[in-house]
CSV table of C-alpha atoms and ligand atoms in Angstrom, one decimal:
chain,number,residue,atom,x,y,z
A,71,MET,CA,111.3,3.8,118.7
A,72,GLU,CA,110.4,3.0,115.1
A,73,ASN,CA,106.8,3.9,115.8
A,74,CYS,CA,107.9,7.2,117.3
A,75,ILE,CA,109.9,8.0,114.2
A,76,LEU,CA,106.9,7.2,112.0
A,77,ILE,CA,104.6,9.4,114.1
A,78,CYS,CA,107.1,12.3,113.9
A,79,TYR,CA,107.4,11.8,110.1
A,80,TYR,CA,103.6,11.8,109.8
A,81,LEU,CA,103.4,15.0,111.9
A,82,VAL,CA,106.0,16.8,109.8
A,83,ILE,CA,104.3,15.7,106.5
A,84,ASN,CA,100.9,16.5,107.8
A,85,THR,CA,101.9,19.9,109.1
A,86,LYS,CA,103.3,20.8,105.8
A,87,LEU,CA,100.2,19.6,104.0
A,88,GLU,CA,98.1,21.7,106.3
A,89,SER,CA,100.1,24.9,105.8
A,90,MET,CA,98.5,27.7,104.0
A,91,LYS,CA,99.8,29.0,100.6
A,92,ILE,CA,100.8,32.7,101.1
A,93,PHE,CA,101.9,35.3,98.5
A,94,SER,CA,102.8,38.9,99.0
A,95,GLY,CA,105.1,41.6,97.6
A,96,ILE,CA,106.4,45.1,98.0
A,97,ARG,CA,107.3,47.6,95.2
A,98,PRO,CA,110.9,48.5,94.9
A,99,THR,CA,110.4,52.3,94.9
A,100,GLY,CA,113.0,53.4,97.4
A,101,ASP,CA,113.5,52.7,101.1
A,102,ILE,CA,110.4,51.2,102.7
A,103,HIS,CA,108.9,52.9,105.8
A,104,ILE,CA,107.7,51.5,109.1
A,105,GLY,CA,104.1,51.4,107.8
A,106,ASN,CA,105.2,48.9,105.1
A,107,TYR,CA,107.1,47.0,107.7
A,108,ILE,CA,104.2,46.8,110.2
A,109,GLY,CA,101.5,46.3,107.6
A,110,SER,CA,103.3,43.5,105.7
A,111,LEU,CA,107.0,42.6,106.1
A,112,LYS,CA,106.9,42.0,109.9
A,113,ARG,CA,103.9,39.6,109.4
A,114,TRP,CA,105.7,37.7,106.7
A,115,VAL,CA,108.6,37.0,109.0
A,116,GLU,CA,106.2,35.8,111.7
A,117,ILE,CA,104.4,33.3,109.4
A,118,GLN,CA,107.3,32.0,107.3
A,119,ASP,CA,107.9,29.1,109.7
A,120,GLU,CA,104.4,27.6,109.6
A,121,GLU,CA,103.1,28.6,106.2
A,122,ASP,CA,104.1,27.9,102.6
A,123,CYS,CA,105.2,31.4,101.7
A,124,ILE,CA,106.2,33.2,98.5
A,125,PHE,CA,107.6,36.7,98.9
A,126,CYS,CA,108.2,38.8,95.8
A,127,VAL,CA,110.0,42.0,94.9
A,128,VAL,CA,107.3,43.3,92.5
A,129,ASP,CA,109.4,45.4,90.1
A,130,TRP,CA,106.8,45.5,87.3
A,131,HIS,CA,104.6,47.3,89.7
A,132,ALA,CA,107.3,49.9,90.4
A,133,ILE,CA,107.4,51.1,86.8
A,134,THR,CA,103.7,52.1,86.7
A,135,THR,CA,104.5,55.6,88.1
A,136,PRO,CA,107.5,57.8,86.9
A,137,TYR,CA,110.8,56.3,88.0
A,138,GLU,CA,114.5,56.4,87.1
A,139,ALA,CA,115.6,53.5,84.9
A,140,LYS,CA,119.2,54.0,86.2
A,141,THR,CA,118.2,53.3,89.8
A,142,LEU,CA,115.7,50.5,89.4
A,143,GLN,CA,118.2,47.7,89.7
A,144,LYS,CA,119.6,49.3,92.9
A,145,ASN,CA,116.1,49.6,94.3
A,146,ILE,CA,115.4,46.0,93.5
A,147,PHE,CA,118.7,44.9,95.3
A,148,ASP,CA,117.9,47.2,98.2
A,149,LEU,CA,114.5,45.8,98.7
A,150,ALA,CA,115.6,42.2,98.3
A,151,THR,CA,118.3,42.9,100.9
A,152,THR,CA,115.7,44.5,103.2
A,153,TYR,CA,113.6,41.4,103.1
A,154,LEU,CA,116.5,39.3,104.4
A,155,ALA,CA,117.6,42.0,106.9
A,156,ALA,CA,114.1,42.0,108.4
A,157,GLY,CA,114.2,38.3,108.9
A,158,ILE,CA,113.0,36.6,105.7
A,159,ASP,CA,114.9,33.3,105.3
A,160,PRO,CA,115.1,32.0,101.7
A,161,ASN,CA,115.5,28.5,103.1
A,162,LYS,CA,112.0,28.8,104.6
A,163,CYS,CA,110.2,30.5,101.7
A,164,THR,CA,110.4,31.3,98.0
A,165,TYR,CA,111.9,34.7,97.4
A,166,PHE,CA,112.3,36.2,94.0
A,167,VAL,CA,111.9,39.2,91.6
A,168,GLN,CA,108.6,39.4,89.7
A,169,SER,CA,110.1,40.2,86.3
A,170,GLN,CA,112.1,36.9,86.4
A,171,VAL,CA,108.9,34.9,86.0
A,172,LYS,CA,107.3,36.0,82.7
A,173,GLU,CA,104.1,34.1,83.5
A,174,HIS,CA,103.0,37.1,85.6
A,175,ALA,CA,102.7,39.2,82.5
A,176,GLU,CA,101.0,36.4,80.5
A,177,LEU,CA,98.4,35.7,83.1
A,178,ALA,CA,97.8,39.5,83.6
A,179,TRP,CA,97.0,39.7,79.8
A,180,LEU,CA,94.5,36.8,80.0
A,181,LEU,CA,92.9,38.2,83.2
A,182,GLY,CA,92.7,41.6,81.6
A,183,THR,CA,90.3,40.2,79.0
A,184,THR,CA,87.8,39.3,81.7
A,185,ILE,CA,87.9,42.5,83.9
A,186,PRO,CA,85.5,45.4,83.0
A,187,VAL,CA,87.5,48.7,82.7
A,188,GLY,CA,85.0,50.4,85.0
A,189,GLU,CA,86.2,48.2,87.9
A,190,LEU,CA,89.8,49.4,87.4
A,191,GLN,CA,88.8,53.0,87.1
A,192,ARG,CA,87.0,52.7,90.5
A,193,MET,CA,90.2,51.7,92.3
A,194,THR,CA,91.1,54.2,95.0
A,195,GLN,CA,94.8,53.8,94.4
A,196,PHE,CA,94.3,54.5,90.6
A,197,LYS,CA,92.3,57.6,91.4
A,198,ASP,CA,94.9,58.9,94.0
A,199,LYS,CA,97.9,58.2,91.8
A,200,SER,CA,96.2,59.7,88.7
A,201,LEU,CA,95.8,62.9,90.7
A,202,LYS,CA,99.4,62.8,91.8
A,203,HIS,CA,100.7,62.1,88.3
A,204,LYS,CA,98.2,64.0,86.2
A,205,ASP,CA,100.6,64.2,83.1
A,206,ASN,CA,101.4,60.5,83.2
A,207,ILE,CA,98.3,58.4,83.6
A,208,THR,CA,99.3,55.3,81.8
A,209,ALA,CA,97.5,52.1,80.9
A,210,GLY,CA,100.0,50.4,83.2
A,211,LEU,CA,98.8,52.4,86.1
A,212,LEU,CA,95.2,51.5,85.3
A,213,ASN,CA,96.1,47.9,84.8
A,214,TYR,CA,98.1,47.6,88.0
A,215,PRO,CA,95.5,45.6,89.9
A,216,ILE,CA,95.3,43.1,87.1
A,217,LEU,CA,99.0,42.4,87.5
A,218,MET,CA,98.6,42.1,91.2
A,219,ALA,CA,95.7,39.6,90.7
A,220,ALA,CA,98.0,37.6,88.4
A,221,ASP,CA,100.8,37.6,91.0
A,222,ILE,CA,98.5,36.1,93.6
A,223,LEU,CA,96.5,33.7,91.4
A,224,LEU,CA,99.5,32.2,89.7
A,225,TYR,CA,100.6,30.6,93.0
A,226,ASN,CA,97.2,29.4,94.2
A,227,ALA,CA,97.7,31.7,97.2
A,228,GLU,CA,95.1,31.1,99.9
A,229,ALA,CA,96.1,34.2,101.9
A,230,VAL,CA,97.8,37.5,101.2
A,231,PRO,CA,99.3,39.5,104.0
A,232,ILE,CA,98.9,43.2,103.2
A,233,GLY,CA,98.1,46.6,104.8
A,234,LYS,CA,94.5,47.9,104.7
A,235,ASP,CA,95.2,50.1,101.6
A,236,GLN,CA,95.6,47.0,99.4
A,237,LYS,CA,92.3,45.4,100.5
A,238,GLN,CA,90.4,46.8,97.5
A,239,HIS,CA,92.9,45.3,95.1
A,240,LEU,CA,92.5,42.0,96.9
A,241,GLU,CA,88.8,42.2,96.5
A,242,LEU,CA,89.2,42.8,92.8
A,243,THR,CA,91.5,39.7,92.7
A,244,ARG,CA,88.8,37.6,94.4
A,245,ASP,CA,86.1,38.9,92.0
A,246,THR,CA,88.4,38.2,89.0
A,247,ALA,CA,89.1,34.6,90.1
A,248,GLU,CA,85.4,33.9,90.8
A,249,ARG,CA,84.4,35.4,87.4
A,250,PHE,CA,87.1,33.4,85.6
A,251,ASN,CA,86.2,30.2,87.4
A,252,SER,CA,82.5,30.4,86.5
A,253,LYS,CA,83.2,31.3,82.9
A,254,TYR,CA,86.1,29.0,82.1
A,255,GLY,CA,85.9,26.3,84.8
A,256,ASN,CA,87.6,25.9,88.1
A,257,THR,CA,91.1,27.3,87.7
A,258,PHE,CA,92.0,29.6,90.6
A,259,VAL,CA,92.0,29.5,94.3
A,260,ILE,CA,90.1,32.4,95.9
A,261,PRO,CA,92.5,34.2,98.2
A,262,GLU,CA,91.8,35.8,101.6
A,263,PRO,CA,93.5,39.0,102.9
A,264,ILE,CA,95.5,38.9,106.1
A,265,ILE,CA,95.4,42.4,107.5
A,266,PRO,CA,97.1,43.1,110.9
A,267,GLU,CA,94.7,43.9,113.7
A,268,GLN,CA,97.1,46.5,114.9
A,269,GLY,CA,98.8,48.8,112.4
A,270,ALA,CA,96.7,48.0,109.3
A,271,THR,CA,97.3,51.6,108.4
A,272,ILE,CA,100.1,53.5,110.0
A,273,MET,CA,99.4,57.2,109.6
A,274,SER,CA,101.7,60.0,108.6
A,275,LEU,CA,103.5,61.6,111.6
A,276,SER,CA,103.1,65.1,110.2
A,277,ASP,CA,99.5,64.7,109.1
A,278,PRO,CA,97.7,61.8,111.0
A,279,GLU,CA,94.7,62.1,108.7
A,280,LYS,CA,96.8,60.6,105.9
A,281,LYS,CA,98.5,57.2,105.7
A,282,MET,CA,102.2,57.1,106.0
A,283,SER,CA,103.5,56.8,102.4
A,284,LYS,CA,106.7,56.3,100.5
A,285,SER,CA,106.2,59.5,98.5
A,286,ASP,CA,106.1,61.4,101.8
A,287,ASN,CA,109.8,61.4,102.6
A,288,GLY,CA,109.6,64.5,104.6
A,289,LYS,CA,108.6,64.6,108.3
A,290,GLY,CA,105.6,62.3,107.9
A,291,SER,CA,107.4,59.0,107.2
A,292,ILE,CA,110.1,57.0,108.9
A,293,SER,CA,112.2,54.8,106.7
A,294,LEU,CA,113.3,51.4,108.1
A,295,PHE,CA,116.8,52.7,107.7
A,296,GLU,CA,116.4,56.2,109.0
A,297,ASP,CA,119.3,57.4,111.1
A,298,PRO,CA,118.7,57.7,114.8
A,299,ASP,CA,118.9,61.5,115.0
A,300,SER,CA,116.4,61.9,112.2
A,301,ILE,CA,114.0,59.4,114.0
A,302,MET,CA,114.3,61.5,117.1
A,303,THR,CA,113.7,64.8,115.3
A,304,LYS,CA,110.7,63.4,113.3
A,305,LEU,CA,109.1,61.8,116.4
A,306,MET,CA,109.6,65.0,118.5
A,307,SER,CA,107.8,67.1,115.9
A,308,ALA,CA,105.0,64.6,115.2
A,309,THR,CA,101.6,66.2,115.1
A,310,THR,CA,99.4,65.5,118.1
A,311,ASP,CA,96.6,67.5,119.7
A,312,SER,CA,96.1,70.1,122.4
A,313,ASP,CA,95.0,67.6,125.0
A,314,LYS,CA,97.4,66.2,127.6
A,315,ASP,CA,96.3,62.6,128.0
A,316,ILE,CA,98.2,59.8,126.4
A,317,ARG,CA,95.1,57.9,125.5
A,318,PHE,CA,94.0,55.8,122.5
A,319,ASP,CA,91.2,57.5,120.6
A,320,ALA,CA,91.4,56.9,116.9
A,321,GLU,CA,88.6,59.4,116.2
A,322,ASN,CA,89.6,62.4,118.2
A,323,LYS,CA,93.3,61.8,119.0
A,324,LYS,CA,94.7,60.4,115.7
A,325,GLY,CA,98.3,61.5,116.2
A,326,ILE,CA,98.7,60.1,119.7
A,327,SER,CA,96.7,56.9,118.8
A,328,ASN,CA,99.1,56.4,115.8
A,329,LEU,CA,102.1,56.7,118.1
A,330,LEU,CA,100.5,54.3,120.7
A,331,THR,CA,100.0,51.8,117.9
A,332,ILE,CA,103.7,52.1,116.8
A,333,TYR,CA,104.9,51.8,120.4
A,334,SER,CA,102.7,48.8,121.0
A,335,VAL,CA,103.8,47.0,117.9
A,336,PHE,CA,107.5,47.5,118.6
A,337,SER,CA,107.3,46.9,122.4
A,338,LYS,CA,104.8,44.0,122.2
A,339,LYS,CA,102.9,45.7,125.1
A,340,SER,CA,99.2,46.3,125.0
A,341,VAL,CA,97.9,49.8,124.4
A,342,LYS,CA,96.3,49.7,127.8
A,343,ASP,CA,99.6,48.9,129.5
A,344,ILE,CA,101.3,51.7,127.6
A,345,GLU,CA,98.6,54.2,128.6
A,346,ASN,CA,99.1,53.1,132.3
A,347,GLU,CA,102.9,53.4,132.0
A,348,PHE,CA,102.7,56.9,130.6
A,349,SER,CA,99.8,58.1,132.8
A,350,GLY,CA,100.6,61.6,134.1
A,351,LYS,CA,103.5,62.0,131.7
A,352,GLY,CA,103.6,64.6,128.9
A,353,TYR,CA,103.5,64.1,125.1
A,354,GLY,CA,107.2,65.1,125.0
A,355,ASP,CA,108.2,62.2,127.3
A,356,PHE,CA,106.1,59.7,125.3
A,357,LYS,CA,107.4,60.9,121.9
A,358,LYS,CA,111.0,60.6,123.2
A,359,ALA,CA,110.3,57.1,124.5
A,360,THR,CA,108.7,56.1,121.2
A,361,ALA,CA,111.7,57.4,119.2
A,362,GLU,CA,114.2,55.6,121.5
A,363,LEU,CA,112.2,52.4,121.1
A,364,LEU,CA,112.1,52.7,117.3
A,365,ILE,CA,115.9,53.5,117.2
A,366,GLU,CA,116.6,50.3,119.2
A,367,SER,CA,114.1,48.1,117.4
A,368,LEU,CA,115.4,49.2,113.9
A,369,ARG,CA,119.1,49.0,114.8
A,370,PRO,CA,119.4,45.2,114.1
A,371,ILE,CA,117.7,45.5,110.8
A,372,ARG,CA,119.9,48.3,109.8
A,373,GLU,CA,123.0,46.4,110.8
A,374,LYS,CA,122.0,43.2,109.1
A,375,LYS,CA,121.3,45.1,105.9
A,376,LYS,CA,124.8,46.5,105.9
A,377,GLU,CA,126.1,42.9,106.2
A,378,TYR,CA,124.0,41.5,103.4
A,379,GLU,CA,125.0,44.5,101.2
A,380,LYS,CA,128.6,43.2,101.3
A,381,ASN,CA,127.5,40.0,99.6
A,382,PRO,CA,125.5,40.8,96.5
A,383,ASP,CA,126.3,37.5,94.8
A,384,TYR,CA,124.5,35.7,97.6
A,385,ILE,CA,121.4,37.9,97.3
A,386,TRP,CA,121.2,37.5,93.4
A,387,SER,CA,121.8,33.8,93.6
A,388,GLU,CA,119.1,33.3,96.2
A,389,LEU,CA,116.7,35.4,94.0
A,390,GLU,CA,117.6,33.2,91.0
A,391,LYS,CA,116.9,30.0,93.0
A,392,GLY,CA,113.6,31.5,94.2
A,393,ALA,CA,112.6,32.5,90.6
A,394,ASN,CA,113.3,28.9,89.4
A,395,LYS,CA,111.1,27.5,92.2
A,396,ALA,CA,108.3,30.1,91.5
A,397,ARG,CA,108.4,29.5,87.8
A,398,LYS,CA,107.6,25.8,88.2
A,399,ILE,CA,104.4,26.6,90.0
A,400,ALA,CA,103.5,29.5,87.7
A,401,GLU,CA,104.0,27.3,84.6
A,402,GLU,CA,101.5,24.7,86.0
A,403,THR,CA,98.9,27.4,86.7
A,404,MET,CA,99.4,28.9,83.2
A,405,LYS,CA,98.9,25.5,81.5
A,406,LYS,CA,95.5,25.2,83.3
A,407,ALA,CA,94.5,28.8,82.6
A,408,ARG,CA,95.4,28.6,78.9
A,409,VAL,CA,93.7,25.2,78.3
A,410,ASN,CA,90.5,26.4,80.1
A,411,MET,CA,90.4,29.5,78.0
A,412,GLY,CA,90.7,27.4,74.8
A,413,LEU,CA,94.3,28.4,74.1
A,414,LYS,CA,97.2,26.0,73.7
B,193,TYM,P1,103.4,48.8,98.5
B,193,TYM,O1,104.8,48.5,97.9
B,193,TYM,O2,102.8,50.1,98.3
B,193,TYM,O3,103.3,48.5,100.0
B,193,TYM,C1,103.8,47.3,100.6
B,193,TYM,C2,102.9,46.8,101.7
B,193,TYM,O4,102.9,47.8,102.7
B,193,TYM,C3,101.6,48.1,103.1
B,193,TYM,N1,101.5,49.5,103.5
B,193,TYM,C4,101.1,49.9,104.7
B,193,TYM,N2,100.7,49.2,105.8
B,193,TYM,C5,100.4,50.0,106.9
B,193,TYM,N3,100.4,51.3,107.0
B,193,TYM,C6,100.8,52.0,105.9
B,193,TYM,N4,100.9,53.4,106.0
B,193,TYM,C7,101.2,51.3,104.7
B,193,TYM,N5,101.6,51.7,103.5
B,193,TYM,C8,101.8,50.6,102.8
B,193,TYM,C9,100.8,47.8,101.8
B,193,TYM,O5,99.4,47.6,102.2
B,193,TYM,C10,101.5,46.6,101.3
B,193,TYM,O6,101.0,45.4,101.9
B,193,TYM,N6,100.2,46.6,95.3
B,193,TYM,C11,101.1,46.3,96.4
B,193,TYM,C12,102.3,45.4,96.0
B,193,TYM,C13,101.9,44.1,95.4
B,193,TYM,C14,101.3,43.0,96.1
B,193,TYM,C15,101.1,42.0,95.1
B,193,TYM,C16,101.0,42.8,97.4
B,193,TYM,C17,102.0,43.8,94.1
B,193,TYM,N7,101.5,42.5,93.9
B,193,TYM,C18,100.5,40.8,95.4
B,193,TYM,C19,100.4,41.6,97.7
B,193,TYM,C20,100.2,40.6,96.7
B,193,TYM,C21,101.7,47.7,96.9
B,193,TYM,O7,101.6,48.6,96.2
B,193,TYM,O8,102.4,47.6,98.0
């Protein structure tokens, strides 16, 4: 009996030791869409049991494009509530708001002194957002990937679950860590991206050539909290093609392939099985079935969010506890980074 307890204890400790350090975040810029959910949040929920996870509401990232100061706290609260409604459990992971841990800004400053400006100017997101906000291209927007690198490197993250659009920022993070380590001595862990095999980029429903994006709150994007009628309307008017077959072909049938991906993720059925199930049926039938599946799959998240919203004290107190936990790790990394750079 005693031996058995010892073995169990050893296994628990060992499993914990072997778990991977994970960091990820989402910007609080309004309701998140099913692309954000499939590309990141859903994966976070799946891995929080086994891995050592830190999930952050990255509010300093949200102020790099024009925003309303009056609604920022509401957006932070909404996103923090969304994490829990989607299944994040603050007892299993560290959950906090970025601006509550000042080390993110300090490390970003230090890292900024090592990153050539040309690398930042080459970032696709910077180029896209600069085009969108021509009159407001701030240093903050250019420096965005430095802050993201700081987020990840502060916590010695070994892996970062993200959608495909953030891969370039992760590569910049890796290059930054490697450059820093070789110049100032071993300081940072080099993180790997975790990009879902299915749904790495969910495309816009109205224009399947473009990714689904938060700024597209028209017909192209479905919020995690979209009301059922609106889900049905948007799905029924989703852009497809003039063909009839419900068949996955990411090159020539982008719209239908996107819907097949969404259906597959939420039904947990393979694309092949779905193709067979809908063989001989029309696009209208498939769009309706996808809408119904989405409505049912998102219902529990919507209901849980309403419950959590009734208890803001709980949300803010869990975020504070999380920030205290995160700060301890961040302070340790900062000490090392400062000393290695010759600072006190
Ligand atoms: P954000 O807030 O734009 O998006 C949050 C996550 O959603 C993913 N995503 C998508 N995945 C699939 N299909 C889509 N259409 C789609 N659109 C967005 C994004 O890849 C992301 O994983 N810079 C980050 C936030 C951030 C961060 C970090 C992430 C700041 N610091 C540190 C990881 C680690 C961003 O803008 O995410």
